[in-house]
XYZ file of C-alpha atoms in Angstrom:
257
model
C -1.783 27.803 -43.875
C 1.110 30.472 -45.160
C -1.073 32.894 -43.890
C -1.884 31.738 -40.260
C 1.744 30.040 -39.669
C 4.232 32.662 -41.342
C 7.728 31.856 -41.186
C 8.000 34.477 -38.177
C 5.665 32.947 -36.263
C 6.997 29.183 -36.581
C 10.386 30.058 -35.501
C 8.362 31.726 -32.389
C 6.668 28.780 -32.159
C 9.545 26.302 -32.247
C 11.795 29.212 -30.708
C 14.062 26.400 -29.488
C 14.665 23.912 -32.358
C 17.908 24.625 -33.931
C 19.614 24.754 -30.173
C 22.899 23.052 -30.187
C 21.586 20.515 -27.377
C 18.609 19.362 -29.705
C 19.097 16.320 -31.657
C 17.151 17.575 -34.282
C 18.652 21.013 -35.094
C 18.653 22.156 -38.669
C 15.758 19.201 -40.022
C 12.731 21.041 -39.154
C 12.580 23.850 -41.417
C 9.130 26.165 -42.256
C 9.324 25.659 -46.126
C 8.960 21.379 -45.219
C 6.164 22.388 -43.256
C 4.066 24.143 -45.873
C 4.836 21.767 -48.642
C 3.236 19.241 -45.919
C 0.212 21.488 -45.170
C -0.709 21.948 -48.700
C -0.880 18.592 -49.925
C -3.635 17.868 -47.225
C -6.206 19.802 -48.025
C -8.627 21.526 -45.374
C -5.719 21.322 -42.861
C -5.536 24.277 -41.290
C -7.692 25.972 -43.635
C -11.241 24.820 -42.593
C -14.101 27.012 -40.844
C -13.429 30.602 -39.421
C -10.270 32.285 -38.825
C -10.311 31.241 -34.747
C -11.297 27.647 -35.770
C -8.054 27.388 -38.390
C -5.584 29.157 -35.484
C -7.243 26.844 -32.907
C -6.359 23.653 -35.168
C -2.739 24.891 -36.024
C -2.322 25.467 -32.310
C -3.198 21.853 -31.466
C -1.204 19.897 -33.695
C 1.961 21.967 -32.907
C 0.846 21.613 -29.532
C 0.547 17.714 -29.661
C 3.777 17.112 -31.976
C 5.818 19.347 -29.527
C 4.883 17.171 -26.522
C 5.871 14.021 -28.090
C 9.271 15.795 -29.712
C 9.953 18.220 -26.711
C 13.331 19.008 -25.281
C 12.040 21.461 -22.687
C 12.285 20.805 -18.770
C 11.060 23.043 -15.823
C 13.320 25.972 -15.604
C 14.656 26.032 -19.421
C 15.121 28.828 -20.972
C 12.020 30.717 -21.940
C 9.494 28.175 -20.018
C 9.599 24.569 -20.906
C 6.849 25.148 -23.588
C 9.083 26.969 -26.156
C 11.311 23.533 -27.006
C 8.939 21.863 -29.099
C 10.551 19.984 -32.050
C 14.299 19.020 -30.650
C 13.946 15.367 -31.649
C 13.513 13.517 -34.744
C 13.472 9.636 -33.269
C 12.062 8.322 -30.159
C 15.481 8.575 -27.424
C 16.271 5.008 -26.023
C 19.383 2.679 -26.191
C 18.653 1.291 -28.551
C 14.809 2.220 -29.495
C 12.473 -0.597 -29.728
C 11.942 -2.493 -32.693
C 7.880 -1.989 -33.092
C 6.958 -4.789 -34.843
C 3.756 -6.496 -35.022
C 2.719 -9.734 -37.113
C 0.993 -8.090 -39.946
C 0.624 -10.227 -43.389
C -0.360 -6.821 -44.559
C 2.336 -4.942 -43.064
C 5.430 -7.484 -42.604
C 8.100 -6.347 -41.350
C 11.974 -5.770 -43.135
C 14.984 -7.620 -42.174
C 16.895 -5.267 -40.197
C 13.800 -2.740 -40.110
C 13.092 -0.751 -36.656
C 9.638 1.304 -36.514
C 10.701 3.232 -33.473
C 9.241 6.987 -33.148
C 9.967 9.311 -36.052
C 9.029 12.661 -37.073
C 6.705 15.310 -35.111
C 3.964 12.942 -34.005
C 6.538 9.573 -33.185
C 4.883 7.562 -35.900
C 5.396 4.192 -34.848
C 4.864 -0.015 -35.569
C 5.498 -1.519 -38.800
C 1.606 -1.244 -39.919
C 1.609 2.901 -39.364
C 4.848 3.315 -41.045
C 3.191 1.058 -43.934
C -0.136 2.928 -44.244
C 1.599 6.132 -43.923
C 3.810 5.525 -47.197
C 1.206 4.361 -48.992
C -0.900 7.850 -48.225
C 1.552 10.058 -48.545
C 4.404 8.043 -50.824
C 7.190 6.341 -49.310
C 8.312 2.833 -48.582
C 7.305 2.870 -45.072
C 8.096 -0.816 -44.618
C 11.376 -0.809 -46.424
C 12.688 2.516 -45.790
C 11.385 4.075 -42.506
C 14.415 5.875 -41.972
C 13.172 8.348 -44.653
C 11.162 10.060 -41.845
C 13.387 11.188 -40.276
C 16.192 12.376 -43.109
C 13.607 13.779 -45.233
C 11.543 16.553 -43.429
C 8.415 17.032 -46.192
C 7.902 13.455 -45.485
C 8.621 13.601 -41.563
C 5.684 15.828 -41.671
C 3.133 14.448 -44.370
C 3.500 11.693 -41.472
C 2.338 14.115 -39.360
C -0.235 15.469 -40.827
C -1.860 12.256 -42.468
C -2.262 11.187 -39.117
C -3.761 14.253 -37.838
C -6.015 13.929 -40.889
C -6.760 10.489 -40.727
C -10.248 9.018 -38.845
C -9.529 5.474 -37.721
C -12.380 4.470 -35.984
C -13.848 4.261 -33.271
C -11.699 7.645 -33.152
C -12.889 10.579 -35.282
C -9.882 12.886 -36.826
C -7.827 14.895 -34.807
C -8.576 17.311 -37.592
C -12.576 17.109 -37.265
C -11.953 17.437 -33.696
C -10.297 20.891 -33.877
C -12.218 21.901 -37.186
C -15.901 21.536 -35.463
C -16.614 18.791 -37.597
C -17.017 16.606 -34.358
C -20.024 15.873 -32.214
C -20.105 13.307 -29.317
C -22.633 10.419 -29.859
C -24.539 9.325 -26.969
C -21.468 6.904 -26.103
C -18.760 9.408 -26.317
C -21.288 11.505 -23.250
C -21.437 8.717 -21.188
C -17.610 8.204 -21.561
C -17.095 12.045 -20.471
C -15.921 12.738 -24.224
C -16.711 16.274 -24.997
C -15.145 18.003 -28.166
C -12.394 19.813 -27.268
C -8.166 19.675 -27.430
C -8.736 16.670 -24.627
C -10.362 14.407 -27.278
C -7.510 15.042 -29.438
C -5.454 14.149 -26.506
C -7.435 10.955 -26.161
C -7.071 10.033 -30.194
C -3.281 10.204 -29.468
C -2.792 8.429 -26.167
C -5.842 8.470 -24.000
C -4.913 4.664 -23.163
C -2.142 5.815 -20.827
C -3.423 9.359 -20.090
C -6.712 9.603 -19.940
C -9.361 9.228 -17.134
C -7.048 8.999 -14.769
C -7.545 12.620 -13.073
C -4.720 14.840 -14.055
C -1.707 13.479 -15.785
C 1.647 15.512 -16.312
C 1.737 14.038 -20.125
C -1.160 16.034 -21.006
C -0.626 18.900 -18.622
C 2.709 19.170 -20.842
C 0.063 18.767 -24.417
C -2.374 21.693 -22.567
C 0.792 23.822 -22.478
C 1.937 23.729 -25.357
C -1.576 24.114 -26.764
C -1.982 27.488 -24.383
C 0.951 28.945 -25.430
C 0.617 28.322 -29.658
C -2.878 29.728 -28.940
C -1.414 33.409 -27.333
C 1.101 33.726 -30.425
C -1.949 32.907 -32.650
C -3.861 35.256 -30.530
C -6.867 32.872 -29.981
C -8.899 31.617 -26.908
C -8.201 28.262 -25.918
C -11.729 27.094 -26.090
C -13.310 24.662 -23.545
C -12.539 20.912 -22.389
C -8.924 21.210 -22.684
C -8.057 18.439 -20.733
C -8.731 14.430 -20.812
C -9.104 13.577 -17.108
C -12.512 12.356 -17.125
C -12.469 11.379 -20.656
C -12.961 6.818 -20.744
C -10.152 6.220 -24.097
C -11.874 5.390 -26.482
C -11.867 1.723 -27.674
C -9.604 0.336 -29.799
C -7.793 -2.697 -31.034
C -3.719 -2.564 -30.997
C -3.337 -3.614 -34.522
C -5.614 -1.181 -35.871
C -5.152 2.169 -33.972
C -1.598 3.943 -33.909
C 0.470 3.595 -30.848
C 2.396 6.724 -30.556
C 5.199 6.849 -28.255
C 6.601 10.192 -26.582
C 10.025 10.993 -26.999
C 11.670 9.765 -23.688
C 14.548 12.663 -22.578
């Protein structure tokens, strides 16, 4: 991944992230990144050269929405604040907890958003530390005051088939194909099916939605620093979510500013 995402090209990326107005100045840093990458292997490193950019693209494109600080007329374009947040904003953040007699929740214990991708509920947070080694249930905090775990988070989910949904990863690798179900639901592969794994619930097939117009921009501009074509069905609009149960799917929830 060192090779695609040097640490020139992250800080172009994330040109915005140690600003003195973003909450999360000074946590991301590249060498947390890489330690993430390469204890996931294939991420970022599978198929051709376009395929790998296109991936990297996407899930800094999709972690930037959900941790973006950026607003219409900011400096540089709105799409160049990715990564000024840590936790979900809110006074106070919601508590996220589901019954789960896998999963139970700790005394005092909030699962709000954390880290690049918002992680979020008590039953993420709990199969997240048990991929990638952390007491998610007892110490969620941890994501966000330890950035090599903020973004094994990340990238476990982006990793991570929980089905009906396929892998972000497969998605963007060309590992994907759309049964017969996902044609009839409009699902085509493409960065919209990723956008659909994440939160096609509330933003999908529902014409255009500025959520994912903000997830498409992100994605377009990460793919001109890479130097890659976007490739085709970038958006969700006609895309029917996929199905899924609340306990079992992750609920991610973008950074409110």
């Amino acid at each position: 991944v060192s090779s695609v995402i040097t640490e020139s090209i992250f800080n172009d990326l994330l040109k915005h992230r140690n600003d003195a107005g973003c909450k999360a100045k000074g946590f991301y840093s590249y060498d947390a990144f890489i330690a993430a990458a390469n204890a996931f292997p294939g991420f970022g490193t599978t198929g051709d050269l376009t395929s790998q950019k296109r991936e990297l693209a996407a899930f800094f494109g999709q972690t930037s929405h959900e941790t973006t600080g950026g607003w219409p007329t900011a400096p540089d374009g709105p799409y160049a604040w990715g990564y000024c947040f840590k936790e979900e904003q809110g006074n106070p953040p919601g508590e996220y907890c589901q019954a789960s007699s896998q999963w139970p929740c700790a005394s005092g214990k909030r699962y709000y958003g954390r880290g690049p991708v918002q992680i979020s509920w008590n039953y993420n947070y709990g199969r997240a530390g048990k991929a990638v080694g952390f007491d998610g249930i007892n110490n969620p905090d941890i994501v966000a005051n330890d950035a090599t775990v903020s973004f094994k988070t990340a990238v476990w989910f982006w990793m991570t088939e929980q089905s009906p949904k396929p892998s972000c990863h497969n998605v963007m690798a060309g590992g994907w194909g759309p049964s017969g179900s996902d044609t009839a639901a409009g699902r085509a592969a493409g960065y919209g099916v990723v956008t659909n794994i994440i939160n096609g619930g509330l933003e999908c097939g529902k014409g255009s939605d500025s959520r994912q117009e903000d997830r498409i921009g992100f994605y377009k501009r990460y793919c001109d620093i890479l130097g890659v074509s976007y490739g085709s069905n970038l958006d969700c609009n006609s895309q029917k979510p996929f199905g899924f149960a609340a306990q079992s799917q992750p609920r991610l929830i973008k950074t409110v500013v």
